[in-house]
PDB file of C-alpha atoms in Angstrom:
ATOM      1  CA  GLY A 984       2.487  -8.592 -19.844  1.00 48.00           C
ATOM      2  CA  GLN A 985       6.167  -8.319 -19.216  1.00 62.00           C
ATOM      3  CA  ASN A 986       9.430  -9.049 -21.003  1.00 88.00           C
ATOM      4  CA  ILE A 987      12.771  -9.064 -19.284  1.00 93.00           C
ATOM      5  CA  ASP A 988      15.956  -9.481 -21.395  1.00 94.00           C
ATOM      6  CA  GLN A 989      19.523 -10.259 -20.209  1.00 96.00           C
ATOM      7  CA  PRO A 990      22.541 -11.698 -22.108  1.00 96.00           C
ATOM      8  CA  THR A 991      22.737 -15.434 -21.522  1.00 94.00           C
ATOM      9  CA  GLU A 992      26.475 -15.661 -20.765  1.00 96.00           C
ATOM     10  CA  MET A 993      29.413 -13.417 -20.070  1.00 97.00           C
ATOM     11  CA  THR A 994      33.071 -14.003 -19.267  1.00 97.00           C
ATOM     12  CA  ALA A 995      35.460 -11.727 -17.501  1.00 97.00           C
ATOM     13  CA  THR A 996      38.794 -11.808 -15.882  1.00 97.00           C
ATOM     14  CA  GLU A 997      39.607 -11.810 -12.278  1.00 97.00           C
ATOM     15  CA  GLY A 998      40.182  -8.213 -11.044  1.00 97.00           C
ATOM     16  CA  ALA A 999      38.295  -6.623 -13.895  1.00 97.00           C
ATOM     17  CA  ILE A1000      34.998  -4.860 -14.059  1.00 97.00           C
ATOM     18  CA  VAL A1001      31.968  -6.303 -15.738  1.00 98.00           C
ATOM     19  CA  GLN A1002      28.563  -4.758 -16.552  1.00 98.00           C
ATOM     20  CA  ILE A1003      25.437  -6.952 -16.963  1.00 98.00           C
ATOM     21  CA  ASN A1004      22.526  -5.293 -18.661  1.00 98.00           C
ATOM     22  CA  CYS A1005      18.854  -5.876 -18.283  1.00 97.00           C
ATOM     23  CA  THR A1006      16.055  -4.420 -20.340  1.00 97.00           C
ATOM     24  CA  TYR A1007      12.440  -4.756 -19.392  1.00 95.00           C
ATOM     25  CA  GLN A1008       8.906  -3.989 -20.717  1.00 92.00           C
ATOM     26  CA  THR A1009       6.134  -4.302 -18.155  1.00 83.00           C
ATOM     27  CA  SER A1010       2.616  -3.091 -17.563  1.00 80.00           C
ATOM     28  CA  GLY A1011       3.246  -1.577 -14.140  1.00 83.00           C
ATOM     29  CA  PHE A1012       6.598  -1.147 -12.619  1.00 87.00           C
ATOM     30  CA  ASN A1013       7.328  -0.959  -8.962  1.00 87.00           C
ATOM     31  CA  GLY A1014      11.115  -1.608  -8.653  1.00 91.00           C
ATOM     32  CA  LEU A1015      13.891  -3.737 -10.100  1.00 94.00           C
ATOM     33  CA  PHE A1016      15.940  -6.197  -8.112  1.00 94.00           C
ATOM     34  CA  TRP A1017      19.205  -7.986  -8.835  1.00 97.00           C
ATOM     35  CA  TYR A1018      19.938 -11.416  -7.394  1.00 96.00           C
ATOM     36  CA  GLN A1019      22.920 -13.766  -7.460  1.00 97.00           C
ATOM     37  CA  GLN A1020      22.487 -17.428  -7.812  1.00 95.00           C
ATOM     38  CA  HIS A1021      25.298 -20.010  -7.547  1.00 94.00           C
ATOM     39  CA  ALA A1022      24.649 -23.360  -9.154  1.00 89.00           C
ATOM     40  CA  GLY A1023      22.291 -25.535  -7.120  1.00 85.00           C
ATOM     41  CA  GLU A1024      21.606 -22.789  -4.597  1.00 89.00           C
ATOM     42  CA  ALA A1025      18.834 -20.353  -4.004  1.00 91.00           C
ATOM     43  CA  PRO A1026      19.028 -16.815  -5.253  1.00 93.00           C
ATOM     44  CA  THR A1027      20.348 -14.108  -2.907  1.00 94.00           C
ATOM     45  CA  PHE A1028      19.488 -10.480  -2.943  1.00 93.00           C
ATOM     46  CA  LEU A1029      22.108  -8.052  -4.337  1.00 95.00           C
ATOM     47  CA  SER A1030      20.443  -4.681  -4.968  1.00 94.00           C
ATOM     48  CA  TYR A1031      17.207  -2.832  -5.490  1.00 92.00           C
ATOM     49  CA  ASN A1032      16.366   0.260  -7.629  1.00 94.00           C
ATOM     50  CA  VAL A1033      12.932   2.032  -7.797  1.00 91.00           C
ATOM     51  CA  LEU A1034      14.126   5.496  -8.715  1.00 93.00           C
ATOM     52  CA  ASP A1035      16.438   6.455 -11.521  1.00 96.00           C
ATOM     53  CA  GLY A1036      20.085   6.477 -10.722  1.00 96.00           C
ATOM     54  CA  LEU A1037      22.908   4.489  -9.321  1.00 96.00           C
ATOM     55  CA  GLU A1038      22.871   2.523  -6.120  1.00 94.00           C
ATOM     56  CA  GLU A1039      26.309   1.495  -4.797  1.00 93.00           C
ATOM     57  CA  LYS A1040      26.946  -1.325  -2.402  1.00 89.00           C
ATOM     58  CA  GLY A1041      30.616  -2.268  -1.942  1.00 93.00           C
ATOM     59  CA  ARG A1042      31.877  -3.964  -5.172  1.00 96.00           C
ATOM     60  CA  PHE A1043      28.404  -4.047  -6.652  1.00 96.00           C
ATOM     61  CA  SER A1044      26.510  -1.188  -8.142  1.00 97.00           C
ATOM     62  CA  SER A1045      23.124  -1.127  -9.966  1.00 97.00           C
ATOM     63  CA  PHE A1046      21.640   1.522 -12.247  1.00 98.00           C
ATOM     64  CA  LEU A1047      18.079   2.207 -13.343  1.00 97.00           C
ATOM     65  CA  SER A1048      16.569   4.210 -16.088  1.00 97.00           C
ATOM     66  CA  ARG A1049      12.779   3.921 -15.864  1.00 95.00           C
ATOM     67  CA  SER A1050      12.157   5.844 -19.134  1.00 94.00           C
ATOM     68  CA  LYS A1051      14.382   3.512 -21.086  1.00 95.00           C
ATOM     69  CA  GLY A1052      13.274   0.395 -19.336  1.00 95.00           C
ATOM     70  CA  TYR A1053      16.980  -0.356 -18.694  1.00 96.00           C
ATOM     71  CA  SER A1054      19.151  -1.440 -15.682  1.00 98.00           C
ATOM     72  CA  TYR A1055      22.646  -2.660 -15.289  1.00 98.00           C
ATOM     73  CA  LEU A1056      24.572  -4.436 -12.569  1.00 98.00           C
ATOM     74  CA  LEU A1057      28.279  -3.435 -12.263  1.00 98.00           C
ATOM     75  CA  LEU A1058      30.704  -5.689 -10.502  1.00 97.00           C
ATOM     76  CA  LYS A1059      34.146  -4.342  -9.662  1.00 97.00           C
ATOM     77  CA  GLU A1060      37.296  -6.189  -8.667  1.00 97.00           C
ATOM     78  CA  LEU A1061      35.947  -9.354  -9.874  1.00 97.00           C
ATOM     79  CA  GLN A1062      36.686 -12.441  -7.813  1.00 97.00           C
ATOM     80  CA  MET A1063      36.507 -16.118  -8.673  1.00 97.00           C
ATOM     81  CA  LYS A1064      33.611 -16.527  -6.328  1.00 96.00           C
ATOM     82  CA  ASP A1065      31.605 -14.050  -8.426  1.00 97.00           C
ATOM     83  CA  SER A1066      31.157 -16.783 -10.995  1.00 97.00           C
ATOM     84  CA  ALA A1067      27.422 -17.274 -10.821  1.00 97.00           C
ATOM     85  CA  SER A1068      24.132 -16.415 -12.485  1.00 96.00           C
ATOM     86  CA  TYR A1069      22.853 -12.860 -12.074  1.00 97.00           C
ATOM     87  CA  LEU A1070      19.114 -12.476 -12.241  1.00 96.00           C
ATOM     88  CA  CYS A1071      17.207  -9.311 -12.965  1.00 96.00           C
ATOM     89  CA  ALA A1072      13.645  -9.128 -11.580  1.00 94.00           C
ATOM     90  CA  VAL A1073      10.824  -6.680 -11.846  1.00 93.00           C
ATOM     91  CA  ARG A1074       8.206  -6.066  -9.333  1.00 89.00           C
ATOM     92  CA  LYS A1075       4.843  -5.070 -10.616  1.00 82.00           C
ATOM     93  CA  THR A1076       2.589  -2.358  -9.214  1.00 80.00           C
ATOM     94  CA  GLY A1077      -0.495  -2.989  -7.234  1.00 70.00           C
ATOM     95  CA  ASN A1078      -1.150  -4.834  -4.024  1.00 60.00           C
ATOM     96  CA  THR A1079      -0.001  -8.186  -5.358  1.00 66.00           C
ATOM     97  CA  GLY A1080       3.517  -7.052  -6.079  1.00 72.00           C
ATOM     98  CA  LYS A1081       4.353  -9.936  -8.341  1.00 81.00           C
ATOM     99  CA  LEU A1082       8.001 -10.476  -8.834  1.00 86.00           C
ATOM    100  CA  ILE A1083       8.985 -11.582 -12.251  1.00 88.00           C
ATOM    101  CA  PHE A1084      12.558 -12.786 -13.187  1.00 91.00           C
ATOM    102  CA  GLY A1085      14.539 -12.595 -16.422  1.00 91.00           C
ATOM    103  CA  GLN A1086      16.374 -15.627 -17.705  1.00 91.00           C
ATOM    104  CA  GLY A1087      19.566 -14.706 -15.853  1.00 94.00           C
ATOM    105  CA  THR A1088      23.177 -14.069 -16.988  1.00 96.00           C
ATOM    106  CA  THR A1089      25.739 -16.709 -16.332  1.00 96.00           C
ATOM    107  CA  LEU A1090      29.046 -14.974 -15.528  1.00 97.00           C
ATOM    108  CA  GLN A1091      32.310 -16.970 -15.631  1.00 97.00           C
ATOM    109  CA  VAL A1092      35.356 -15.268 -14.012  1.00 97.00           C
ATOM    110  CA  LYS A1093      38.659 -16.539 -15.293  1.00 96.00           C
ATOM    111  CA  PRO A1094      42.068 -16.206 -13.591  1.00 95.00           C
TER     112      PRO A1094
ATOM    113  CA  GLU B1294      19.918 -14.678   7.342  1.00 57.00           C
ATOM    114  CA  ALA B1295      16.433 -15.192   5.976  1.00 62.00           C
ATOM    115  CA  ASP B1296      13.930 -17.164   8.050  1.00 90.00           C
ATOM    116  CA  ILE B1297      12.169 -19.121   5.280  1.00 95.00           C
ATOM    117  CA  TYR B1298      12.253 -22.927   5.118  1.00 95.00           C
ATOM    118  CA  GLN B1299      11.377 -25.499   2.700  1.00 97.00           C
ATOM    119  CA  THR B1300      10.957 -29.250   3.222  1.00 96.00           C
ATOM    120  CA  PRO B1301      11.966 -31.625   1.959  1.00 96.00           C
ATOM    121  CA  ARG B1302      15.180 -30.532   0.305  1.00 95.00           C
ATOM    122  CA  TYR B1303      15.158 -33.576  -2.007  1.00 96.00           C
ATOM    123  CA  LEU B1304      12.358 -35.901  -2.982  1.00 97.00           C
ATOM    124  CA  VAL B1305      12.253 -38.819  -5.211  1.00 97.00           C
ATOM    125  CA  ILE B1306       8.740 -40.171  -5.773  1.00 96.00           C
ATOM    126  CA  GLY B1307       6.908 -42.590  -8.066  1.00 96.00           C
ATOM    127  CA  THR B1308       4.414 -41.483 -10.760  1.00 97.00           C
ATOM    128  CA  GLY B1309       0.875 -40.936  -9.599  1.00 96.00           C
ATOM    129  CA  LYS B1310       1.690 -40.179  -5.984  1.00 96.00           C
ATOM    130  CA  LYS B1311       0.319 -37.070  -4.231  1.00 96.00           C
ATOM    131  CA  ILE B1312       2.935 -34.747  -2.708  1.00 96.00           C
ATOM    132  CA  THR B1313       3.031 -31.634  -0.749  1.00 97.00           C
ATOM    133  CA  LEU B1314       6.012 -29.316  -0.643  1.00 97.00           C
ATOM    134  CA  GLU B1315       6.215 -27.301   2.569  1.00 98.00           C
ATOM    135  CA  CYS B1316       7.218 -23.663   2.841  1.00 98.00           C
ATOM    136  CA  SER B1317       7.192 -21.619   6.116  1.00 97.00           C
ATOM    137  CA  GLN B1318       8.521 -18.132   6.929  1.00 96.00           C
ATOM    138  CA  THR B1319       8.757 -16.426  10.259  1.00 94.00           C
ATOM    139  CA  MET B1320       9.160 -12.947   9.020  1.00 92.00           C
ATOM    140  CA  GLY B1321       5.479 -12.039   8.935  1.00 92.00           C
ATOM    141  CA  HIS B1322       5.647 -11.367   5.213  1.00 92.00           C
ATOM    142  CA  ASP B1323       2.356 -10.855   3.360  1.00 91.00           C
ATOM    143  CA  LYS B1324       3.596 -11.953  -0.061  1.00 91.00           C
ATOM    144  CA  MET B1325       4.771 -15.417  -0.877  1.00 94.00           C
ATOM    145  CA  TYR B1326       5.781 -17.038  -4.092  1.00 94.00           C
ATOM    146  CA  TRP B1327       6.428 -20.399  -5.678  1.00 96.00           C
ATOM    147  CA  TYR B1328       8.922 -20.619  -8.575  1.00 95.00           C
ATOM    148  CA  GLN B1329       9.867 -23.471 -10.717  1.00 95.00           C
ATOM    149  CA  GLN B1330      13.444 -23.734 -12.083  1.00 94.00           C
ATOM    150  CA  ASP B1331      14.976 -26.429 -14.184  1.00 91.00           C
ATOM    151  CA  PRO B1332      18.839 -26.699 -14.042  1.00 85.00           C
ATOM    152  CA  GLY B1333      20.500 -23.801 -15.791  1.00 82.00           C
ATOM    153  CA  MET B1334      17.236 -22.231 -16.709  1.00 87.00           C
ATOM    154  CA  GLU B1335      15.182 -19.306 -15.598  1.00 88.00           C
ATOM    155  CA  LEU B1336      12.927 -18.966 -12.532  1.00 91.00           C
ATOM    156  CA  HIS B1337       9.261 -19.208 -13.538  1.00 92.00           C
ATOM    157  CA  LEU B1338       6.634 -17.950 -11.238  1.00 92.00           C
ATOM    158  CA  ILE B1339       3.900 -20.609 -10.862  1.00 94.00           C
ATOM    159  CA  HIS B1340       1.880 -19.291  -7.800  1.00 95.00           C
ATOM    160  CA  TYR B1341       1.792 -16.280  -5.593  1.00 91.00           C
ATOM    161  CA  SER B1342      -0.088 -15.017  -2.615  1.00 93.00           C
ATOM    162  CA  TYR B1343      -0.472 -11.522  -1.216  1.00 89.00           C
ATOM    163  CA  GLY B1344      -2.142 -12.453   1.993  1.00 92.00           C
ATOM    164  CA  VAL B1345      -4.122 -15.024   3.867  1.00 95.00           C
ATOM    165  CA  ASN B1346      -6.790 -16.684   1.685  1.00 95.00           C
ATOM    166  CA  SER B1347      -5.488 -14.981  -1.509  1.00 93.00           C
ATOM    167  CA  THR B1348      -3.662 -17.097  -4.081  1.00 93.00           C
ATOM    168  CA  GLU B1349      -3.299 -16.595  -7.742  1.00 91.00           C
ATOM    169  CA  LYS B1350      -1.700 -18.447 -10.696  1.00 90.00           C
ATOM    170  CA  GLY B1351       1.686 -17.233 -11.958  1.00 87.00           C
ATOM    171  CA  ASP B1352       2.903 -16.748 -15.473  1.00 81.00           C
ATOM    172  CA  LEU B1353       3.729 -20.414 -16.012  1.00 82.00           C
ATOM    173  CA  SER B1354       0.879 -22.859 -16.106  1.00 80.00           C
ATOM    174  CA  SER B1355       1.286 -25.478 -13.432  1.00 84.00           C
ATOM    175  CA  GLU B1356      -0.846 -28.470 -12.349  1.00 89.00           C
ATOM    176  CA  SER B1357       0.036 -27.810  -8.810  1.00 93.00           C
ATOM    177  CA  THR B1358      -2.206 -26.060  -6.265  1.00 95.00           C
ATOM    178  CA  VAL B1359      -1.480 -23.898  -3.264  1.00 96.00           C
ATOM    179  CA  SER B1360      -3.173 -22.685  -0.176  1.00 96.00           C
ATOM    180  CA  ARG B1361      -2.596 -19.838   2.259  1.00 97.00           C
ATOM    181  CA  ILE B1362      -4.612 -20.388   5.432  1.00 97.00           C
ATOM    182  CA  ARG B1363      -1.952 -18.912   7.708  1.00 96.00           C
ATOM    183  CA  THR B1364       0.455 -15.977   7.029  1.00 96.00           C
ATOM    184  CA  GLU B1365       3.547 -18.077   7.628  1.00 96.00           C
ATOM    185  CA  HIS B1366       2.680 -21.117   5.628  1.00 97.00           C
ATOM    186  CA  PHE B1367       2.354 -21.637   1.819  1.00 98.00           C
ATOM    187  CA  PRO B1368       2.299 -25.327   0.940  1.00 98.00           C
ATOM    188  CA  LEU B1369       2.250 -26.527  -2.726  1.00 97.00           C
ATOM    189  CA  THR B1370       0.486 -29.784  -3.646  1.00 96.00           C
ATOM    190  CA  LEU B1371       0.657 -32.066  -6.621  1.00 94.00           C
ATOM    191  CA  GLU B1372      -2.321 -34.461  -6.714  1.00 95.00           C
ATOM    192  CA  SER B1373      -0.719 -36.945  -9.030  1.00 95.00           C
ATOM    193  CA  ALA B1374       2.943 -36.524  -9.717  1.00 95.00           C
ATOM    194  CA  ARG B1375       4.332 -37.129 -13.258  1.00 95.00           C
ATOM    195  CA  PRO B1376       7.930 -37.253 -14.669  1.00 96.00           C
ATOM    196  CA  SER B1377       7.243 -33.825 -16.350  1.00 94.00           C
ATOM    197  CA  HIS B1378       6.987 -32.352 -12.760  1.00 95.00           C
ATOM    198  CA  THR B1379      10.629 -33.186 -12.172  1.00 96.00           C
ATOM    199  CA  SER B1380      12.186 -29.722 -11.363  1.00 96.00           C
ATOM    200  CA  GLN B1381      13.492 -27.591  -8.502  1.00 96.00           C
ATOM    201  CA  TYR B1382      10.723 -25.674  -6.628  1.00 97.00           C
ATOM    202  CA  LEU B1383      11.774 -22.477  -4.913  1.00 97.00           C
ATOM    203  CA  CYS B1384       9.587 -20.694  -2.289  1.00 97.00           C
ATOM    204  CA  ALA B1385      10.081 -16.946  -1.539  1.00 95.00           C
ATOM    205  CA  SER B1386       8.516 -14.262   0.628  1.00 94.00           C
ATOM    206  CA  SER B1387       8.617 -10.470   0.838  1.00 90.00           C
ATOM    207  CA  GLY B1388       7.185  -7.757   2.937  1.00 84.00           C
ATOM    208  CA  GLY B1389       5.580  -4.503   1.747  1.00 71.00           C
ATOM    209  CA  GLY B1390       7.029  -1.705  -0.347  1.00 65.00           C
ATOM    210  CA  GLY B1391      10.392  -2.125  -1.849  1.00 65.00           C
ATOM    211  CA  THR B1392      11.575  -4.863   0.305  1.00 79.00           C
ATOM    212  CA  GLU B1393      13.371  -7.726  -1.356  1.00 86.00           C
ATOM    213  CA  ALA B1394      12.207 -11.363  -1.568  1.00 90.00           C
ATOM    214  CA  PHE B1395      13.920 -14.001   0.398  1.00 92.00           C
ATOM    215  CA  PHE B1396      14.257 -17.482  -0.839  1.00 94.00           C
ATOM    216  CA  GLY B1397      14.123 -20.856   0.839  1.00 95.00           C
ATOM    217  CA  GLN B1398      16.747 -23.465  -0.155  1.00 94.00           C
ATOM    218  CA  GLY B1399      14.439 -25.137  -2.561  1.00 95.00           C
ATOM    219  CA  THR B1400      13.001 -28.662  -3.053  1.00 97.00           C
ATOM    220  CA  ARG B1401      14.587 -30.652  -5.753  1.00 96.00           C
ATOM    221  CA  LEU B1402      11.767 -33.023  -6.977  1.00 97.00           C
ATOM    222  CA  THR B1403      12.389 -36.096  -9.048  1.00 97.00           C
ATOM    223  CA  VAL B1404       9.349 -38.149 -10.307  1.00 97.00           C
ATOM    224  CA  VAL B1405      10.322 -41.613 -11.591  1.00 96.00           C
TER     225      VAL B1405
END
């Protein structure tokens, strides 16, 4: 089976940096994805990690440690529009490549 | 922009009716998924397919069924809708390897 844990809610200030953590336990790991989802909308892809280390993409970075079953998403220079849910998802190994999501972290950015 | 489409966007239907939610993608992706999501809650995988004529149940039990006769099409059917089926249904697809999944805009279903 698999278990993916994220904090339920976080609050941060505009212009600041926030780190959203994700821990996972899964039988078979083939990559970790981060998605952003605004209320009432579909999730949109942010980042992908399959090897250990940091992936940077503009204001967003994502880190993975496979041995610890741990990832984080780092958001810099927060903007009001970054208020959304951030979903951690794990892809399983094998031909099926099932994509399983955590419960998501709702981030509120305040002025 | 992702080429994956769901119809209808919104559906209000009476109890006992049969409904089919449509999902199509033009990216040639092998893998397709159906997720169920209640407002403010997590995405639950209810069905997935890794190719034509291959479908499997997801981690959340669902009374719905799916079919995958063509690569681009992955419809979801409820034979007899009930109020407990009220939810948002999101379809997604992905290619091979480490490619990300792209989501459709979702179908918000209300059963009255």
